[in-house]
XYZ file of C-alpha atoms in Angstrom:
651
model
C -38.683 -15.685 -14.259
C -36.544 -15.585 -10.757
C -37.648 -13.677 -7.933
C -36.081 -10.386 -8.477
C -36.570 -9.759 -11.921
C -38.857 -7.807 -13.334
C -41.900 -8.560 -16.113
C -41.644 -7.181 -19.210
C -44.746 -4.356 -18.382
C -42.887 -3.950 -14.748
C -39.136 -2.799 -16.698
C -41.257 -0.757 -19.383
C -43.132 0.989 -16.829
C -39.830 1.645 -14.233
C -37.838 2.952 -17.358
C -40.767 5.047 -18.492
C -41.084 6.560 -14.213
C -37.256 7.721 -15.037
C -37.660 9.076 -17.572
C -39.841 11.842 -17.271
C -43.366 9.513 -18.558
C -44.885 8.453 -21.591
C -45.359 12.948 -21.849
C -41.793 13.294 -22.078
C -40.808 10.667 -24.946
C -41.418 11.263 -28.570
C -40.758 8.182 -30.394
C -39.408 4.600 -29.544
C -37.043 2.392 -32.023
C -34.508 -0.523 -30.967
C -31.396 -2.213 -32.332
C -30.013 -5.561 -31.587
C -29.268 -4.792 -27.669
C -30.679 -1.032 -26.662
C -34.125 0.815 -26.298
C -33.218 3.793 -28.192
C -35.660 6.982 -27.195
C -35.935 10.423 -28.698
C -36.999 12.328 -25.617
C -38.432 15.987 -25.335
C -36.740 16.881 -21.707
C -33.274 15.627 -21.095
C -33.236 17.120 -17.754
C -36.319 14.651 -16.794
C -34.174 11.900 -16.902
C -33.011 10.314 -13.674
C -29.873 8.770 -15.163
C -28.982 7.021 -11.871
C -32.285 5.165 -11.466
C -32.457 3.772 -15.056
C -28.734 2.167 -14.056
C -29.994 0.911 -10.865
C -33.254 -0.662 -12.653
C -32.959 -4.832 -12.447
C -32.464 -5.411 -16.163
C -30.893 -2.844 -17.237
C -27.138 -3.344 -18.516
C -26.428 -0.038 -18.896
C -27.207 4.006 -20.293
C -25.744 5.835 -23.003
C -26.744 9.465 -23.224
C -26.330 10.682 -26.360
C -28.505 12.042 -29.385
C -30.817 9.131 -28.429
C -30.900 8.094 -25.102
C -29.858 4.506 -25.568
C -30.840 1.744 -22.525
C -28.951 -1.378 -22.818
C -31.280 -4.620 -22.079
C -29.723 -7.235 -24.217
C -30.116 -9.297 -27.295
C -33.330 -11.520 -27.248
C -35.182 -9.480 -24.751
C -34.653 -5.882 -26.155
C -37.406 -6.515 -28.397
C -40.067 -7.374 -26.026
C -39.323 -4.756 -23.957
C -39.326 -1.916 -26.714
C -42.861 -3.927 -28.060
C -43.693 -3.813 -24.855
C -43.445 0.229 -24.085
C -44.640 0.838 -27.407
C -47.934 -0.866 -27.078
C -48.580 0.694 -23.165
C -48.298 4.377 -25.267
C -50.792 2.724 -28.001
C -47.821 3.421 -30.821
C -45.545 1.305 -32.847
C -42.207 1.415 -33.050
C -40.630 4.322 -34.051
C -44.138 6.235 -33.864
C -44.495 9.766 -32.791
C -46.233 9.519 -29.155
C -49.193 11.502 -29.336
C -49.347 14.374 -26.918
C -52.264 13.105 -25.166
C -51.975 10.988 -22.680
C -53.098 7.204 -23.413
C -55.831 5.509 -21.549
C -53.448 3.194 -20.083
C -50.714 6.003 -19.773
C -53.387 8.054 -17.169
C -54.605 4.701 -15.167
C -50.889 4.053 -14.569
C -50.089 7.584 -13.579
C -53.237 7.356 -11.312
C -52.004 3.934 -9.705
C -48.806 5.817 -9.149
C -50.126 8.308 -7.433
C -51.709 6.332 -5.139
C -49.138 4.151 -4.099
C -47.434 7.493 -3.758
C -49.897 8.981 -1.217
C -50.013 5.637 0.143
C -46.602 5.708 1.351
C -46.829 9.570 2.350
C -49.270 8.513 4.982
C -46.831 6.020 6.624
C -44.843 7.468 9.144
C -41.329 7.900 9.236
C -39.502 9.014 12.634
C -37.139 11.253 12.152
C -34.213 9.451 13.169
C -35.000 7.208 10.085
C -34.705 10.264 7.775
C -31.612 11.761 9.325
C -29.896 8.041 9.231
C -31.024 7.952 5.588
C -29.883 11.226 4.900
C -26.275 10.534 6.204
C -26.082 7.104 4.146
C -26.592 9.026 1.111
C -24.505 11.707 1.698
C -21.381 9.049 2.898
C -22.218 5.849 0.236
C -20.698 7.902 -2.694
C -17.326 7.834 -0.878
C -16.604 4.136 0.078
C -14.897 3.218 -3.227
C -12.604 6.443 -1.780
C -12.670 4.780 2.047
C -11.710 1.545 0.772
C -8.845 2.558 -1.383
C -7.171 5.542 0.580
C -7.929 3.216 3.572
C -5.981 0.016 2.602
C -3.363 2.445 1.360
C -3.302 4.235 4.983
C -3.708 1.028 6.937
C -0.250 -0.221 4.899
C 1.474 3.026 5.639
C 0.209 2.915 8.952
C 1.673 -0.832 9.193
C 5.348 0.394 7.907
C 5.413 3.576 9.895
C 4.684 1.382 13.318
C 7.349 -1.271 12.015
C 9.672 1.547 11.637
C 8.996 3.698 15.304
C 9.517 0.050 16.812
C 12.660 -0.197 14.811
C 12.044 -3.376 13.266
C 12.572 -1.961 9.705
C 15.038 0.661 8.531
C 13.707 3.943 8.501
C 16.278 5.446 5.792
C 15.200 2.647 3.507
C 11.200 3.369 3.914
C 10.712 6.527 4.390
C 9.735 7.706 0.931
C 7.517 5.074 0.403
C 5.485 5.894 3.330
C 5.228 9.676 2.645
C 3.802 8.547 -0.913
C 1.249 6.501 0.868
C 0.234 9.586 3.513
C -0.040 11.996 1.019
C -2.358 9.828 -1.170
C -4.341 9.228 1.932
C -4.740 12.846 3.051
C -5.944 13.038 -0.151
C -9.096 11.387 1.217
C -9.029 11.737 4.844
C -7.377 15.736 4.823
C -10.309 17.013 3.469
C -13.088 14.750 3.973
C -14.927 17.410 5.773
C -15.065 18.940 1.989
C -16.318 16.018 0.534
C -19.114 15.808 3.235
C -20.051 19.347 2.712
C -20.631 18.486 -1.261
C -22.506 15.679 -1.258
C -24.425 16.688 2.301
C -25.425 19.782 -0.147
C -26.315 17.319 -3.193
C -28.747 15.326 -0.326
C -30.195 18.347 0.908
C -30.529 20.285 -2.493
C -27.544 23.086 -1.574
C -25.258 24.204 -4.060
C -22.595 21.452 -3.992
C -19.281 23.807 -4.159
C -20.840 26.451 -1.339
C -21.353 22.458 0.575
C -17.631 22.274 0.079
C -16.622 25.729 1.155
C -18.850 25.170 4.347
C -17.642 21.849 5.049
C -13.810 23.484 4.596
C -14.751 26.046 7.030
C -14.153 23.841 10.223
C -10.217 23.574 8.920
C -9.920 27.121 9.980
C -7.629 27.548 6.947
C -6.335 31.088 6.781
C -6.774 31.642 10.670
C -4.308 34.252 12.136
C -2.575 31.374 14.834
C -1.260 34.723 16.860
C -4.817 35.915 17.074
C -7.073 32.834 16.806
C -11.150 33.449 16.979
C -12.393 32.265 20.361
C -14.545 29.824 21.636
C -17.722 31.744 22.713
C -18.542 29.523 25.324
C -15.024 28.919 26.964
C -13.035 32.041 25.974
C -10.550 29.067 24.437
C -9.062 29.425 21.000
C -10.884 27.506 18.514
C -9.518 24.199 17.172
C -9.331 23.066 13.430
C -12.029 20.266 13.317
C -14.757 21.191 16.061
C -17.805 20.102 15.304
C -16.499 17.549 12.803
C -18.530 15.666 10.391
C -21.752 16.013 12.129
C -21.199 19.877 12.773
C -20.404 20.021 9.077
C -23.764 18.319 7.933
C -25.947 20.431 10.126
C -24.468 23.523 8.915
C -25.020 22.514 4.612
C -28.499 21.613 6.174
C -28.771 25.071 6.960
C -26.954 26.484 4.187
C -30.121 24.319 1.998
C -32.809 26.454 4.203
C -31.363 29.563 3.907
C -30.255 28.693 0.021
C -34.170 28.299 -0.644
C -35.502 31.393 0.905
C -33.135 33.605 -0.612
C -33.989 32.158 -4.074
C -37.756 33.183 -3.736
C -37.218 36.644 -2.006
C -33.446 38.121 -4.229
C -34.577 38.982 -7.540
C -33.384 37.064 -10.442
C -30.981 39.474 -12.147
C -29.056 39.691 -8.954
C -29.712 36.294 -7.591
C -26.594 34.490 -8.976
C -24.379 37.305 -6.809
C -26.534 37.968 -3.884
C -27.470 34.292 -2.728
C -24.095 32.538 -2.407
C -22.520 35.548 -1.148
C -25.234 36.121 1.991
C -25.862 32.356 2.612
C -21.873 31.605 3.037
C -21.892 34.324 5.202
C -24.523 33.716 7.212
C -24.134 30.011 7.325
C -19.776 30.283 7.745
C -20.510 32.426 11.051
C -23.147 30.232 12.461
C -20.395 27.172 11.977
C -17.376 29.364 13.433
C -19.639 31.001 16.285
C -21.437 28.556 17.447
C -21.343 24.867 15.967
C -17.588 24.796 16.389
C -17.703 26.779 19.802
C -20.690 24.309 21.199
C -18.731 21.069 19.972
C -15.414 22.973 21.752
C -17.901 23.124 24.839
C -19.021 19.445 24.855
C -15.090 18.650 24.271
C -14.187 20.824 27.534
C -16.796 18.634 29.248
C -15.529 15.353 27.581
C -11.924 15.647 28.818
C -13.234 15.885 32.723
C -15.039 12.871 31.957
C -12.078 11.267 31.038
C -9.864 12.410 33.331
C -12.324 10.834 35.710
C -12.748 7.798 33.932
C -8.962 6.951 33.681
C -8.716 7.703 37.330
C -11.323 4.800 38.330
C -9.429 2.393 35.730
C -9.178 -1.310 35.202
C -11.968 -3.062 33.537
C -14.853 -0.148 34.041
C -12.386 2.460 32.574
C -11.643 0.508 29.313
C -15.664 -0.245 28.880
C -16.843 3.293 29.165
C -13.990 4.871 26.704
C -14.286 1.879 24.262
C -17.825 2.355 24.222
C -18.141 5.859 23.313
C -15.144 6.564 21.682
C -16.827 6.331 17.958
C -19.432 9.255 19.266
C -16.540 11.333 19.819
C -14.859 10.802 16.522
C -17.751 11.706 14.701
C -18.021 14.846 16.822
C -14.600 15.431 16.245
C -13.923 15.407 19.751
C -11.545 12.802 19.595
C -8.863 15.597 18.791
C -8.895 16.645 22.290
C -7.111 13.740 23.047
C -3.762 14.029 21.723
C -2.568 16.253 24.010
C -3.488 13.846 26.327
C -1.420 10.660 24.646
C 1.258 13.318 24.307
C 1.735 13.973 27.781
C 1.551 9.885 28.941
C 4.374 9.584 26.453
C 6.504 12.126 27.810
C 5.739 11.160 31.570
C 5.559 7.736 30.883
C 6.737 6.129 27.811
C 3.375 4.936 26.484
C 0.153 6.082 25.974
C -2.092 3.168 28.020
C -5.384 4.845 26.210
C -4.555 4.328 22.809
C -4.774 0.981 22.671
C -7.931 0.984 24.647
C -9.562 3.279 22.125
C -8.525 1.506 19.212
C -11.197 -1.279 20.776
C -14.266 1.038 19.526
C -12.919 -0.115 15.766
C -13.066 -3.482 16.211
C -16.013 -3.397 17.582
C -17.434 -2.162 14.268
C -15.797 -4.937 12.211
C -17.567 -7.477 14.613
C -20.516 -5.832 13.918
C -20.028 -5.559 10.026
C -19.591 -9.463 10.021
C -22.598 -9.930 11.903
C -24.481 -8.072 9.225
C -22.750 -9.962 6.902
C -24.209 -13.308 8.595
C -27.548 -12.201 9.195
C -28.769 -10.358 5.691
C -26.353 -11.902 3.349
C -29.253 -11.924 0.591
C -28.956 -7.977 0.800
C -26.621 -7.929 -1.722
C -26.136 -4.137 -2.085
C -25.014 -3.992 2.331
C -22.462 -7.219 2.014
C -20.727 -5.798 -1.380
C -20.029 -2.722 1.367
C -18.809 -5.018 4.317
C -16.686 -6.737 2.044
C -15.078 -3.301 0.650
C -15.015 -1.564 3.994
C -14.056 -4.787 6.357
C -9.761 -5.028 4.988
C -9.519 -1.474 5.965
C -11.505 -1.679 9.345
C -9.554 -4.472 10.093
C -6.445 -2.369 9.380
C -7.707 0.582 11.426
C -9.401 2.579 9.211
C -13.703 2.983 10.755
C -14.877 5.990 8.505
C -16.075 3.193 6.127
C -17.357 0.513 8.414
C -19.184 3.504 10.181
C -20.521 6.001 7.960
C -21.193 3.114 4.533
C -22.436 0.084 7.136
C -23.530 0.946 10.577
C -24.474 4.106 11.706
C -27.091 4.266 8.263
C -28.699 1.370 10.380
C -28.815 2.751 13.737
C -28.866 0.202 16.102
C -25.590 -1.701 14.557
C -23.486 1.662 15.571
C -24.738 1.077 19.265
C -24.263 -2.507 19.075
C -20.897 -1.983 18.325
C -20.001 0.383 20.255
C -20.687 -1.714 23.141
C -18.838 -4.418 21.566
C -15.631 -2.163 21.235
C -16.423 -1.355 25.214
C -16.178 -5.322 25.812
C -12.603 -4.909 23.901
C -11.682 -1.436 25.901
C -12.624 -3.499 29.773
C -10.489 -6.812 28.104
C -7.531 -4.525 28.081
C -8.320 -2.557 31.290
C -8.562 -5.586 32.930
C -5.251 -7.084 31.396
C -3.700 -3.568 32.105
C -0.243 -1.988 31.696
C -1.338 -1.869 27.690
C 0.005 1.445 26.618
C 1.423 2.232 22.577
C 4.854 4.154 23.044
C 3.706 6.313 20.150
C 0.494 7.202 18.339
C -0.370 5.679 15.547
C -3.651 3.915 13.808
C -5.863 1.359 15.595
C -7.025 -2.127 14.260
C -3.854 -4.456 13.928
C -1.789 -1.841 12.476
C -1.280 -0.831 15.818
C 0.401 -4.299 17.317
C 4.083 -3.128 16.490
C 3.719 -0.371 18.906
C 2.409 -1.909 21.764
C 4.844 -1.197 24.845
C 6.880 -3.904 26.548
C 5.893 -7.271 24.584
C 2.362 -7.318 26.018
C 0.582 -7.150 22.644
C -0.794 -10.239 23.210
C -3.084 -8.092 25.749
C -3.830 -5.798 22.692
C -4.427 -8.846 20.918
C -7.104 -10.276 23.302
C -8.740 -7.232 23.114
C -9.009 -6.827 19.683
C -10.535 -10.444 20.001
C -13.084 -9.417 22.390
C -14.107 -6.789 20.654
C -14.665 -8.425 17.165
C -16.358 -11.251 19.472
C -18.565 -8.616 21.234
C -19.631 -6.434 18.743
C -20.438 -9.716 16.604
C -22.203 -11.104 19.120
C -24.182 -7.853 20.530
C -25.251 -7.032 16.513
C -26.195 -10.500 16.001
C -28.727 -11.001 18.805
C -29.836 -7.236 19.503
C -28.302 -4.708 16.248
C -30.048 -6.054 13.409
C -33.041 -3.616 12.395
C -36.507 -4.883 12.240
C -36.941 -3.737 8.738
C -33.398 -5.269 7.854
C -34.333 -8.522 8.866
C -37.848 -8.344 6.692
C -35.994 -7.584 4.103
C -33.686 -10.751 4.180
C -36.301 -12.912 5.068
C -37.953 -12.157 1.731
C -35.081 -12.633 -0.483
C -34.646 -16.372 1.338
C -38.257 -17.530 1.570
C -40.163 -18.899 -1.489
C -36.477 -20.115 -2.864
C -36.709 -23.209 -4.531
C -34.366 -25.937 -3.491
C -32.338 -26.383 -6.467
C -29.645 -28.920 -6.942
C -26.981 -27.583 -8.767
C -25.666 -30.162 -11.572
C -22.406 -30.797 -12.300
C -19.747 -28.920 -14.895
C -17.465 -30.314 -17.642
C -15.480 -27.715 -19.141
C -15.093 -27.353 -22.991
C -13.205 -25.264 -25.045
C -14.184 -23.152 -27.980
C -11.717 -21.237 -30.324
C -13.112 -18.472 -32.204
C -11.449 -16.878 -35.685
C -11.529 -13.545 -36.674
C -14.876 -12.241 -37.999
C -12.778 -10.275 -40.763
C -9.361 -9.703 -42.500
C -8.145 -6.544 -40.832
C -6.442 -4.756 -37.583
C -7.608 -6.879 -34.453
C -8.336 -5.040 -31.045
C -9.326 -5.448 -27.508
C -12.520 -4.591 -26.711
C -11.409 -1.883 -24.532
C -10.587 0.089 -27.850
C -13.447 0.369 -29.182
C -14.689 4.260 -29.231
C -18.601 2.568 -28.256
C -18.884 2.814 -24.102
C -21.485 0.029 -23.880
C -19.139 -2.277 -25.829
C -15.923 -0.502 -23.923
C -17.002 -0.853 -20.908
C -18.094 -4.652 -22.094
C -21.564 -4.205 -20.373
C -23.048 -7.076 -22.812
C -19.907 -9.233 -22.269
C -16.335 -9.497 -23.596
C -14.647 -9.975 -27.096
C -12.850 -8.523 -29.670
C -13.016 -6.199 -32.361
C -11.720 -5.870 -36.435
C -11.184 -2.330 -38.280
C -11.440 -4.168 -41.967
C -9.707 -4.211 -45.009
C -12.521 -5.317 -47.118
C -16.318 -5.831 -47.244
C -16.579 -10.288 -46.268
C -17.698 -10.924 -42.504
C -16.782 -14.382 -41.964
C -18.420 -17.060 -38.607
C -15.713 -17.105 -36.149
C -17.756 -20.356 -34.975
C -19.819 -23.604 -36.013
C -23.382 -23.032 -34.741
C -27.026 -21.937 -35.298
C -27.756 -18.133 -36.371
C -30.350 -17.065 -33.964
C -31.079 -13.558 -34.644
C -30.698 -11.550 -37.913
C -31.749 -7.926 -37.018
C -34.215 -6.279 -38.890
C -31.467 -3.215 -40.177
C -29.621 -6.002 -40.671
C -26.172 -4.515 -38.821
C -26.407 -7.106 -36.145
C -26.346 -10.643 -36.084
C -26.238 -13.604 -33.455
C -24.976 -16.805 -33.315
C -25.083 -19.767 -30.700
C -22.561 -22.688 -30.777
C -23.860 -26.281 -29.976
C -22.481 -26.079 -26.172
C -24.334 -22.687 -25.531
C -21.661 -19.985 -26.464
C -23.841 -17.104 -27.336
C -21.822 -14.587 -30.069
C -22.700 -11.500 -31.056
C -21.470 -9.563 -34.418
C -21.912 -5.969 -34.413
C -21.080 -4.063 -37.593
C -20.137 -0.321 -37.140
C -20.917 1.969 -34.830
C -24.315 3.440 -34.103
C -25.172 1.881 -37.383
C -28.788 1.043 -37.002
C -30.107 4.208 -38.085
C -28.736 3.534 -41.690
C -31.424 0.898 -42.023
C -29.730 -2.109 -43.332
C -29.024 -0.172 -46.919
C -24.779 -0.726 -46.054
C -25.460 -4.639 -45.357
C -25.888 -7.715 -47.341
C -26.388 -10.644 -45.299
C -26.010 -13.790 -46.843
C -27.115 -16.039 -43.652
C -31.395 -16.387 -42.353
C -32.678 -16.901 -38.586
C -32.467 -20.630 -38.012
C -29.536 -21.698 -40.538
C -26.669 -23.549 -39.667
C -23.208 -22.035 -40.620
C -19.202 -23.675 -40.089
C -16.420 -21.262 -38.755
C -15.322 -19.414 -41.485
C -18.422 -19.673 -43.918
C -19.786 -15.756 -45.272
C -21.780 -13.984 -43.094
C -22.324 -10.946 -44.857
C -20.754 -7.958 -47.381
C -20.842 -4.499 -46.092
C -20.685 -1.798 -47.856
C -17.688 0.337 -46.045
C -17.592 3.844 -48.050
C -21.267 3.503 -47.593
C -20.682 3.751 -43.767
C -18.127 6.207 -43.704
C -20.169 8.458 -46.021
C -23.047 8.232 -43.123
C -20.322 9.039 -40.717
C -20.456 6.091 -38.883
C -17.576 4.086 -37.553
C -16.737 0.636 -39.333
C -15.634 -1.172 -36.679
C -16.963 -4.907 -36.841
C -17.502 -6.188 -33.027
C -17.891 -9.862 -31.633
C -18.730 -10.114 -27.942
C -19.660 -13.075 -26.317
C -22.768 -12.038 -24.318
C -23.485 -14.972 -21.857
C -19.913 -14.536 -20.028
C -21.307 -16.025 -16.475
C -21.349 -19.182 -18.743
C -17.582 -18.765 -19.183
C -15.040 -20.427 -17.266
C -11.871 -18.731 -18.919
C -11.539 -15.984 -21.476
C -7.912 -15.746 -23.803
C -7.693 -13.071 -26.433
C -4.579 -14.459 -27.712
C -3.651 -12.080 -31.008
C -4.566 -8.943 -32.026
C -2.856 -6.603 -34.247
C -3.089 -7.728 -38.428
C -5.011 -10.900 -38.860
C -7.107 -12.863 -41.474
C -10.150 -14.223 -40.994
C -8.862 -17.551 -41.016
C -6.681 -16.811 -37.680
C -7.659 -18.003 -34.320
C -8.215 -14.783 -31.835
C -9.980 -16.271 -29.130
C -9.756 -19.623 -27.132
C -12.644 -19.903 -24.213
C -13.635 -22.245 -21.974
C -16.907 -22.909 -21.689
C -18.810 -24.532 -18.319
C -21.268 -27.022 -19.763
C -24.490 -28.155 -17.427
C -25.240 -31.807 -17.330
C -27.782 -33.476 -15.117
């Protein structure tokens, strides 16, 4: 058994602690690759956590809530769950708790009170809070992001005039529009899931988090800032104001609940909580972060006046702060007004440093805890577009969950800011993106300043993480995935190719067809599948049959060079216990490509209302070094379908 997976009574137990306990299930059966349980609660079933169990293939909620382990081991673990409830398979559970059922609960329970007496700061909780509420969106970061950082690319080519404007215009506008899709409203994004963290009402999240957009704002009468006497500005307080106010809108959510009664609850509690909550954000989150802003552009002012190297440190440095503030807005006027005066904006390209310094920090993360498997699978997704100039993923996915990476980089994109300071006379002559999608607008061919910067800073913020940003508990946490890892020497491959035929005469599919979302989404591995024209189920290979299922409606096969094929007949068909199949083949016998399998009994099927589709997937794909489906539509069984390449091990 390797390192991180779990024993049989450690699965049995984690599926059983999502699922509500051994109290919430009422019988346990299997079939050739799930755990199938009839459960008395749905709504006790943490759907995410059985995914996320090591083990687990996959969940299919449906009549039976199905948990995908895999041929071989299913077996053992249903066996295995069965005998901690002191059942058999397919027993009712008895109502009482078992003997072993309460010392488990009791060990839980400790181990539980256990950790409530370890103390956690409260920066640990509010870091943790804002990785959960910003880790749903990277797949959206990534993609909008490498589309934005492209359109950023092609807009900069075309201000510069390198590329014809006429010509790319469209295509650009596409790409913007299916940014903003992300970026427009990501303050309505962070308002849902902030609410799903804190236990708000998701959509009264999003209306809070759309609040700060000001939408529907009379511009000839704006609301004022309370502390300035300023009109307001869409996107004070930004995604930080947003999150404090859905933390509020959870408090105020939870004491309404107890004290409006029930029969009015539904009308009362949204209605007063987005009030209350909407004129806390416009009266004094978005006024206060308009107030810090006001203080922020002195500070500027004051900081561009010094200049040179000290000037680019101290705006590189806290840039990122700003942006997450949304402070940074303030500054457009201020590029605005260079460019009119002077032809270039020469802060720009100094605050574009404070992004690079997060991708020098992301690769030093990277470096230092590549066992964490989970935190590089989110530097690789969110380093293209941070690269590119887009941070939101690089910051709110990888850094600032970890604290002191976010500082560490920031300093680093300070090291980039003084580079170009000290260079000087770097100024953009328009504004645009950061990252390298800026380089086409840098003023008077000294982007090779910008350059040097951007160099610095991935140099700085790689070298500042690696030495001083990587958390205590991060680098425990590393250090145990490495240590106690055998030295293995890894042998040598030949290659070998298998050709499978059809498993049936009949319509051949891909996999993807199939109405089954396990086998659709080809969470036990890849393959093919037959509607048939008649009742023979033929080997598609030579090799060993290694599993005949009990119902008889699944059967496995392994080839002499380790291919591992599995035949599936019908749909959701072991329920009909085996009474539709007649298998002609035992456990242990050898069988050529092409000899009978089995007869199945098709009306027989259809009359249970079960789906005849016969399915072969090939379950031990990491074994696989190329995969061809090469004919589908009407076959025979005697018609090749599928030619792999198999890596063989030899020592």
């Amino acid at each position: 058994m390797s390192k991180n997976e779990l024993s049989l009574n450690e699965l049995s137990q984690q599926i059983y602690n999502h699922v509500g306990g051994m109290k919430n299930v009422i019988s346990i059966v299997h079939c050739m690759t799930r755990v199938r349980m009839t459960l008395k609660n749905r709504d006790l079933v943490d759907l995410d956590g059985l995914k996320a169990i090591p083990g687990v293939l996959g969940v299919v909620d449906d009549e039976q809530l199905q948990i995908i382990i895999g041929p071989g081991k299913v077996n053992k673990v249903a066996k295995e769950m069965v005998d901690m409830a002191g059942v058999d398979l397919g027993e009712t559970f008895p109502e009482a708790h078992s003997g072993k059922e309460m010392v488990n609960e009791k060990a839980r329970e400790m181990k539980e009170a256990q950790k409530a007496k370890q103390k956690q700061s409260t920066l640990k909780v509010i870091l943790k809070d804002i990785s959960n509420i910003f880790v749903p969106m990277i797949p959206a970061f990534v993609g909008t992001g490498i589309v934005a950082g492209i359109a950023a690319i092609l807009t900069n080519l075309v201000t510069a005039g390198s590329i014809n404007g006429a010509t790319w215009q469209q295509y650009i506008d596409v790409m913007n529009i299916l940014k903003n899709g992300m970026f427009g409203y990501l303050v309505i994004y962070t308002g849902i899931n902030a609410a799903q963290v804190f236990k708000a009402t998701p959509t009264l999240g999003g209306v809070i988090g759309a609040v700060v957009m000001l939408t529907g704002m009379n511009p000839e009468a704006p609301l004022k800032n309370l502390f300035t006497g300023q009109a307001l500005s869409p996107g004070q307080g930004g995604i930080l104001g947003v999150i404090f106010a859905v933390w509020l809108l959870s408090l105020v959510e939870k004491r309404l609940h107890k004290i409006i009664p029930d029969s009015i609850d539904i009308i009362v509690t949204p209605t007063l909580s987005l009030i209350i909550i909407g004129l806390i954000e416009i009266f004094f989150i978005m006024p206060l972060a308009g107030f810090i802003s006001d203080g922020m552009v002195g500070g500027i002012n004051w900081v561009l006046n010094v200049g040179g190297a000290f000037s680019g440190f101290i705006l590189g440095t806290f840039f990122l702060p700003m942006v997450m503030f949304g402070l940074h807005q303030i500054l457009t006027p201020i590029h605005v007004q260079m460019i009119n005066e002077t032809g270039q904006t020469m802060l720009l390209p100094i605050l574009a440093m404070a992004g690079a310094g997060q991708v020098g920090a992301a690769i030093a993360l990277w470096v230092r805890c590549k066992k964490d498997k989970e935190l590089t699978e989110m530097i690789k997704g969110a380093l293209p577009v941070g690269i590119l100039g887009i941070g939101e993923p690089l910051i709110y996915g990888v850094t600032l969950p970890l604290g002191r990476p976010f500082i560490t980089a920031c300093i680093g994109g300070g090291i980039g800011g003084a580079v170009v300071g000290l260079v000087g006379n770097i100024g953009a002559i328009a504004i645009g993106p950061s990252g390298v999608a800026l380089i086409p607008l840098i003023a008077n061919g000294r982007w090779w300043g910008y350059v040097l910067g951007l160099i610095a800073a991935y140099v700085g913020g790689f070298l500042a993480t690696y030495f001083f940003g990587i958390p205590k508990e991060q680098l425990e946490k590393n250090t145990l995935a490495e240590t106690t890892e055998d030295i293995i020497v890894k042998p040598t491959s030949q290659v070998k190719e298998v050709s499978l035929t059809s498993i049936a005469n009949g319509v051949a599919h891909t996999l993807e067809e199939v109405s089954d979302p396990v086998f659709q989404e080809k969470m036990m591995g890849d393959g093919y599948f037959i509607d048939p024209s008649d009742s023979h189920i033929y080997s598609p290979v030579d090799g060993t049959i290694t599993t005949v299922f009990p119902t008889k409606h699944a059967i496995g096969i392994t080839t002499t060079n380790g291919l591992d094929v599995l035949i599936h007949m019908g749909i959701d068909t072991v329920n009909l216990d085996g009474k539709p199949f007649d298998v002609k083949v035992t456990q242990g016998q050898k069988v050529k490509q092409g000899d009978l399998l089995a007869r199945v009994d098709l009306e027989q099927i259809k009359e249970a209302k079960k789906e005849t589709s016969m399915i072969v997937v090939l379950t031990n794909m990491d074994d696989i070094d190329t995969f061809v489906l090469t004919k589908t539509g009407t076959v025979t069984h005697t018609d090749h379908l599928l030619n792999v390449k198999m890596r063989l091990s030899v020592k």
